Every structure is written in structure tokens, then in C-alpha cells.
Coordinates of N, CA and C and ligand atoms in Angstrom, one line a residue:
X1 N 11.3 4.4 -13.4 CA 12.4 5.0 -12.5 C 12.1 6.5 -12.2
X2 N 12.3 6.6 -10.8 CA 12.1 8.3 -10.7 C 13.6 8.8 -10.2
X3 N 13.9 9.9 -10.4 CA 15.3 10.0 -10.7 C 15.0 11.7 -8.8
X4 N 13.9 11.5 -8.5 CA 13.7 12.6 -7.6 C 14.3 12.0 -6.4
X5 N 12.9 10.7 -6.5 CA 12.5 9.9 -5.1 C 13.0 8.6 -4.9
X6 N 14.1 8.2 -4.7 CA 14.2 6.6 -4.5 C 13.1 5.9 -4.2
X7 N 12.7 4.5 -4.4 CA 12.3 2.9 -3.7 C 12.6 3.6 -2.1
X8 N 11.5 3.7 -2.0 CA 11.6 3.7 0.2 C 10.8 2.5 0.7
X9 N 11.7 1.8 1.6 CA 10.7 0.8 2.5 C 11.3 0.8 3.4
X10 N 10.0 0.1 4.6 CA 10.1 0.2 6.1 C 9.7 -1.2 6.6
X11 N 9.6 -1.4 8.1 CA 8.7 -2.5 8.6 C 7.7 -1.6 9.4
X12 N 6.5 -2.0 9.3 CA 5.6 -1.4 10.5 C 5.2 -1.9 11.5
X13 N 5.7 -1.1 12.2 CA 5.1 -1.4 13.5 C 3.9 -2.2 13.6
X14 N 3.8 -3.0 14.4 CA 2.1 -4.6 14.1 C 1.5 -4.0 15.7
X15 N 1.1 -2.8 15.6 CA 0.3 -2.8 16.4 C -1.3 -1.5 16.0
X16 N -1.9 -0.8 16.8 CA -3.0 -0.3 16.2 C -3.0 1.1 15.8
X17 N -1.6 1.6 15.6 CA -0.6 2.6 15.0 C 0.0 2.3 13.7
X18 N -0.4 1.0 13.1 CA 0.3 0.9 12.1 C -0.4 1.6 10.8
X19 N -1.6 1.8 10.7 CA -2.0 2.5 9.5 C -1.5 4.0 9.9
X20 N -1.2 4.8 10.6 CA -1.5 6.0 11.2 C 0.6 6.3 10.6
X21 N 1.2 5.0 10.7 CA 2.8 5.3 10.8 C 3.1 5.0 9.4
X22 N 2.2 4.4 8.7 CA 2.4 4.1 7.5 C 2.0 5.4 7.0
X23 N 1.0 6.1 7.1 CA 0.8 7.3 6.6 C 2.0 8.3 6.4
X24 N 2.4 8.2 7.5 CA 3.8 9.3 7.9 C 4.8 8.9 7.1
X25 N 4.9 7.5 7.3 CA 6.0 7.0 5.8 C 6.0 7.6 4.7
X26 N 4.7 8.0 4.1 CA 4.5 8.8 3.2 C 4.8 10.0 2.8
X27 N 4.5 10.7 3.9 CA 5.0 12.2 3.9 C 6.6 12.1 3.9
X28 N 7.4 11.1 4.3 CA 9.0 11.4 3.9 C 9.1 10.8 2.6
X29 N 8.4 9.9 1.6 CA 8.9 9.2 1.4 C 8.3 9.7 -0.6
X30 N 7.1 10.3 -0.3 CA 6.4 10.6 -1.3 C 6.7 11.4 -2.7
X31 N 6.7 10.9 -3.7 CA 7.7 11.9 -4.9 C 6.2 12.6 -5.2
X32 N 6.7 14.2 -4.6 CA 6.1 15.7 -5.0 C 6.1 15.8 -6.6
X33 N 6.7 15.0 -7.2 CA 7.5 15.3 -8.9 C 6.4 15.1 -9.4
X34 N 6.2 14.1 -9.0 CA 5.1 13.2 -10.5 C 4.2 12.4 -9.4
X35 N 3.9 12.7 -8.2 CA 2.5 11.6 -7.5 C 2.0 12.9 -6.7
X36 N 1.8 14.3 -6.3 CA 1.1 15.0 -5.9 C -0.6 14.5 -6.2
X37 N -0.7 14.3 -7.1 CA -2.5 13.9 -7.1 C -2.6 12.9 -6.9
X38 N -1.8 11.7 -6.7 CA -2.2 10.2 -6.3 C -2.0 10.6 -4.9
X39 N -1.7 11.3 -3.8 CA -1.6 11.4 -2.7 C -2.8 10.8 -2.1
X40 N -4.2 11.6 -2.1 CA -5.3 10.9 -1.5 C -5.1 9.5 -1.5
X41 N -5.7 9.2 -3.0 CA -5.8 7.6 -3.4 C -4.5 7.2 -2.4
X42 N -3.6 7.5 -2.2 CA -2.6 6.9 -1.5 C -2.4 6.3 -0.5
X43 N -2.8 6.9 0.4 CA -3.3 7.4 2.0 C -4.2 6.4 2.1
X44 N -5.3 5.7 1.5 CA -6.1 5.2 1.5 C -5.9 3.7 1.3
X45 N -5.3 3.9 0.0 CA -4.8 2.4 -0.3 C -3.4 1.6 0.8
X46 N -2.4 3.2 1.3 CA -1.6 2.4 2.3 C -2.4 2.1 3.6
X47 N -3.8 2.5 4.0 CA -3.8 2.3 5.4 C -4.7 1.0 5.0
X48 N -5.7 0.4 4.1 CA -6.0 -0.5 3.7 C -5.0 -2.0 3.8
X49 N -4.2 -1.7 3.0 CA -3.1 -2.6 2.8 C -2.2 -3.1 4.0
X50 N -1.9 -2.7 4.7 CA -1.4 -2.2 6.3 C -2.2 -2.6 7.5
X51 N -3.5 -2.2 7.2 CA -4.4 -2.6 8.2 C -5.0 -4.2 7.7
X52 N -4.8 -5.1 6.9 CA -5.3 -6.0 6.4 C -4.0 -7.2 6.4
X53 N -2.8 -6.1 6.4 CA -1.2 -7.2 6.9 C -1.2 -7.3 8.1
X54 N -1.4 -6.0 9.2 CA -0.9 -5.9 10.3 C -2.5 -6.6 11.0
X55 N -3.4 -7.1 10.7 CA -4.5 -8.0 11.5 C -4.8 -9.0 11.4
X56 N -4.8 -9.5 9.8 CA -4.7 -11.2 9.5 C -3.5 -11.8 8.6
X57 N -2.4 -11.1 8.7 CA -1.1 -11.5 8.1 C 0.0 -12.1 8.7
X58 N 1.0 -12.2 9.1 CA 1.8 -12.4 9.7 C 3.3 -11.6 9.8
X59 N 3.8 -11.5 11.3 CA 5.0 -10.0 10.7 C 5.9 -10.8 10.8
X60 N 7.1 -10.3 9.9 CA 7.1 -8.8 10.0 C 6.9 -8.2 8.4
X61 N 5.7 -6.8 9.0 CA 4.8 -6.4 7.1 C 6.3 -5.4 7.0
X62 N 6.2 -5.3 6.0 CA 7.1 -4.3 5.1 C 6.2 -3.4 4.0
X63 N 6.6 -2.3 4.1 CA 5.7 -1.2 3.3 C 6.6 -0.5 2.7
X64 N 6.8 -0.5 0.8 CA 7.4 -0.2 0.0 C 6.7 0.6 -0.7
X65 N 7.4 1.5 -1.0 CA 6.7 2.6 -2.2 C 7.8 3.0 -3.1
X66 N 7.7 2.8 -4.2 CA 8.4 3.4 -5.0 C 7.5 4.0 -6.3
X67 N 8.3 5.1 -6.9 CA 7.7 6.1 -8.0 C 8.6 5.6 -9.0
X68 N 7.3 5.7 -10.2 CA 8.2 5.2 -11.5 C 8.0 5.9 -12.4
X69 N 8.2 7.4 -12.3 CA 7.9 8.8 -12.9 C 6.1 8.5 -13.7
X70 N 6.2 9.0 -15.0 CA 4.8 8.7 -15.5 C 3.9 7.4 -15.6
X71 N 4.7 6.0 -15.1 CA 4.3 5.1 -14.8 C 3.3 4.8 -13.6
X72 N 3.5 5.6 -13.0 CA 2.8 5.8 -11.6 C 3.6 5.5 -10.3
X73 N 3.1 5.6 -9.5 CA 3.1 4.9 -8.2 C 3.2 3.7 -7.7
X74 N 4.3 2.5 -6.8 CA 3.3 1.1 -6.7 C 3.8 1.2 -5.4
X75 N 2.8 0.8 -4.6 CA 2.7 0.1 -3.3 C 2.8 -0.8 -2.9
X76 N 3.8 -1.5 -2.3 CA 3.5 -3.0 -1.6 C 3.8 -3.5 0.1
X77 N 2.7 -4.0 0.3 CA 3.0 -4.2 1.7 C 2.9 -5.9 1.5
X78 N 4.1 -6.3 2.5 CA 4.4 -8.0 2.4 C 4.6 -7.9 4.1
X79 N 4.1 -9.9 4.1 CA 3.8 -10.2 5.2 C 4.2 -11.2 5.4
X80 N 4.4 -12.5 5.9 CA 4.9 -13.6 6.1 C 3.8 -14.8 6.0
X81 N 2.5 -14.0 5.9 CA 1.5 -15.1 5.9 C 0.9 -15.2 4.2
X82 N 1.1 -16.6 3.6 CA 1.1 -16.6 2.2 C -0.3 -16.7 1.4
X83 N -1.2 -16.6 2.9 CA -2.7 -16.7 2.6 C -2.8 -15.2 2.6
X84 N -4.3 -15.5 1.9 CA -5.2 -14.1 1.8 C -4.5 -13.5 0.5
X85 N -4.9 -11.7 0.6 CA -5.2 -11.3 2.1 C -7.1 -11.1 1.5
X86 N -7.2 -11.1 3.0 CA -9.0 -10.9 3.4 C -9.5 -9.4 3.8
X87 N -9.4 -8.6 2.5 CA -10.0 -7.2 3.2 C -11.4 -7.2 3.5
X88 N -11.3 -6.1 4.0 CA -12.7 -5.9 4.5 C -13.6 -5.4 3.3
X89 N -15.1 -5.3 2.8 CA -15.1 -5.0 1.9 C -16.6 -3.8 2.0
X90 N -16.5 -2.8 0.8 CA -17.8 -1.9 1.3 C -18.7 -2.3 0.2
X91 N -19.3 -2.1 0.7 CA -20.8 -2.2 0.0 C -21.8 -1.6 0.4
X92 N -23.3 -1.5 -0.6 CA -24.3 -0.8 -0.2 C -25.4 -1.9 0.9
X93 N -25.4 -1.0 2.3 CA -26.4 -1.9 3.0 C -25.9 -3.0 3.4
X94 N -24.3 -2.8 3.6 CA -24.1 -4.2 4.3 C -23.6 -5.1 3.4
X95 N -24.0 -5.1 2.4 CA -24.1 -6.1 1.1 C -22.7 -6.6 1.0
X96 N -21.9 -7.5 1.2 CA -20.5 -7.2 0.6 C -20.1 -6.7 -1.2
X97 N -19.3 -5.7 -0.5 CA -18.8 -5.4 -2.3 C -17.8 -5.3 -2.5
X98 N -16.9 -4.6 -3.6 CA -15.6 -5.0 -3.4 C -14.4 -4.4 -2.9
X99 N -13.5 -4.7 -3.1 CA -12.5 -4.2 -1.6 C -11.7 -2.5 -1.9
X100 N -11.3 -1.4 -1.1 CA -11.5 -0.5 -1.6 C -10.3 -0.5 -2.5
X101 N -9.4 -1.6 -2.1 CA -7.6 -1.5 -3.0 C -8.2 -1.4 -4.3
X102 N -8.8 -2.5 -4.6 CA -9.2 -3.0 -6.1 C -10.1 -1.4 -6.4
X103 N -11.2 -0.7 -6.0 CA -11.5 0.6 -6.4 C -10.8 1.6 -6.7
X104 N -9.5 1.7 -6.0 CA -9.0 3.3 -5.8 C -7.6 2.6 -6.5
X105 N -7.6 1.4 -6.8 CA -5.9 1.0 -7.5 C -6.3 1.5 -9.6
X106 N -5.2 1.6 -10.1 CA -5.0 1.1 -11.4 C -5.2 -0.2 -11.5
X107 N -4.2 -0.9 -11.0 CA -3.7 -2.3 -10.9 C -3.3 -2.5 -9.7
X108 N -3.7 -3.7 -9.3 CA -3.5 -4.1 -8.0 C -3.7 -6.0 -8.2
X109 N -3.0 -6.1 -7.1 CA -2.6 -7.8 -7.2 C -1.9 -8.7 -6.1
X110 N -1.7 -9.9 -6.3 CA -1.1 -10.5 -4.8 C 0.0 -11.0 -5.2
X111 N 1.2 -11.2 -4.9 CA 2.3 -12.1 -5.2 C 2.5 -13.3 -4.0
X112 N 2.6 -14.5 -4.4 CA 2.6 -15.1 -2.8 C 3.9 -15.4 -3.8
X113 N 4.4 -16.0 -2.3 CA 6.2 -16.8 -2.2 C 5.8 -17.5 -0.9
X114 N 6.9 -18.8 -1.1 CA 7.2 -20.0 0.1 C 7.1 -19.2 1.4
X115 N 6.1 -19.1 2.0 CA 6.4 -17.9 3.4 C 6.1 -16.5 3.4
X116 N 5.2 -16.4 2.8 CA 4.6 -14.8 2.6 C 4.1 -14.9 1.2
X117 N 3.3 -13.6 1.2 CA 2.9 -12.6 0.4 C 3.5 -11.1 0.0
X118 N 3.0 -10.5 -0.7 CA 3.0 -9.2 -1.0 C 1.9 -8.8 -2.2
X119 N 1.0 -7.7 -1.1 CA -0.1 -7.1 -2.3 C 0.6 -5.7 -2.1
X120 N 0.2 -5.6 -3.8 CA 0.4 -4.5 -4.1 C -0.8 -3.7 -5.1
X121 N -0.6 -2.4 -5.2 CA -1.3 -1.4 -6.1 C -0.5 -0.6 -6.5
X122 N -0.6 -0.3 -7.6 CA -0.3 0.7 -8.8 C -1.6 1.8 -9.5
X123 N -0.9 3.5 -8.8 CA -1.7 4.6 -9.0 C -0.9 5.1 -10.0
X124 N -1.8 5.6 -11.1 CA -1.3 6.1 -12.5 C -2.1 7.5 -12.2
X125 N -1.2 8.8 -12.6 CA -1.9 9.9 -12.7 C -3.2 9.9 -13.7
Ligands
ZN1 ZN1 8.8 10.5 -8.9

């Protein structure tokens, strides 16, 4: 529990602004208290997550962030489609490797339900 910043969520817009509005989400939504250094990692992991609901997911995505003081950070974006999700993945030379949520998360994971998903990541200072 963060006692600064409430649980903020949104729906995002499903078009090729949605990583860019998700970002902005952040800037109102982001607890200064206790996630200042997870900011980058942040930014990255929401436009990932976002860009991976809003192309092979189904809408309407919903993008939640809530602060859990020293516990970290968790992100979740949910989607209507119960498959996947299918990130894109980096690697050296092409090579597939693995996806950047899973590098820049603590913990990170998929929840499906009857009619959607929700992945999420958890950033620990
Ligand atoms: Zn907080």
C-alpha cells in the first residue's frame, strides 16, 4: 500500500498513440515517494506492454499502475484477448531472445480469465 499515490487506471486509446499516452499516464499517476528510480524501467516496460495489447490483443486494454511503497511497483495492462501475449523479442543479430518485460521486470507474468488476459510486471527499488 502507498498511502501517497493511489491504484490509477485507464483504458488506452488502441491506436498508434497508445504507447506515447500510456507514458503520460505515468507522469500523473507515478508515486515520486518510493518509485523515482523505477521511472526509466517504467517507461519501457509500459510502452512494451501497451504496444503488445494494443497490436495483437483485443480492446478494450486497461493500464493500471499501482505503488506498494517498498514492495515496488506493479503494472498491468489487460486486454480481452486470453491468448498470448506475443512480444516482440531482442536479441543479438537477429537471433530471438528474450522479451524486454521479462529483462527490465522483478517479476513479471500473465493472468488469463474467460475473455482476456492481464500481464503484468513488478519493479522493486
Ligand atoms: Zn508510493
Amino acid at each position: 500500500m502507498c498511502e501517497w499515490y493511489p491504484a490509477a487506471e485507464s483504458a488506452v486509446v488502441v491506436d498508434r498513440s497508445a504507447a506515447r499516452h500510456a507514458r503520460r499516464f505515468l507522469d500523473d499517476h507515478w508515486c515520486v515517494e518510493h518509485a523515482s528510480l523505477l521511472r526509466p524501467h517504467a517507461e519501457l516496460v509500459v510502452s512494451e506492454l501497451v504496444t503488445e495489447a494494443v497490436t495483437h490483443g483485443a480492446p478494450p486494454v486497461l493500464l493500471r499502475v499501482e505503488c506498494e511503497g517498498a514492495d515496488g511497483v506493479t503494472i498491468s495492462v489487460s486486454d480481452r484477448d486470453p491468448n498470448g501475449p506475443r512480444f516482440r523479442t531482442v536479441g543479438p543479430d537477429g537471433v530471438p531472445g528474450t522479451n524486454l518485460v521479462a529483462v527490465l521486470s522483478d517479476e513479471w507474468g500473465v493472468r488469463t480469465r474467460p475473455g482476456g488476459k492481464t500481464v503484468w510486471s513488478r519493479l522493486v527499488v
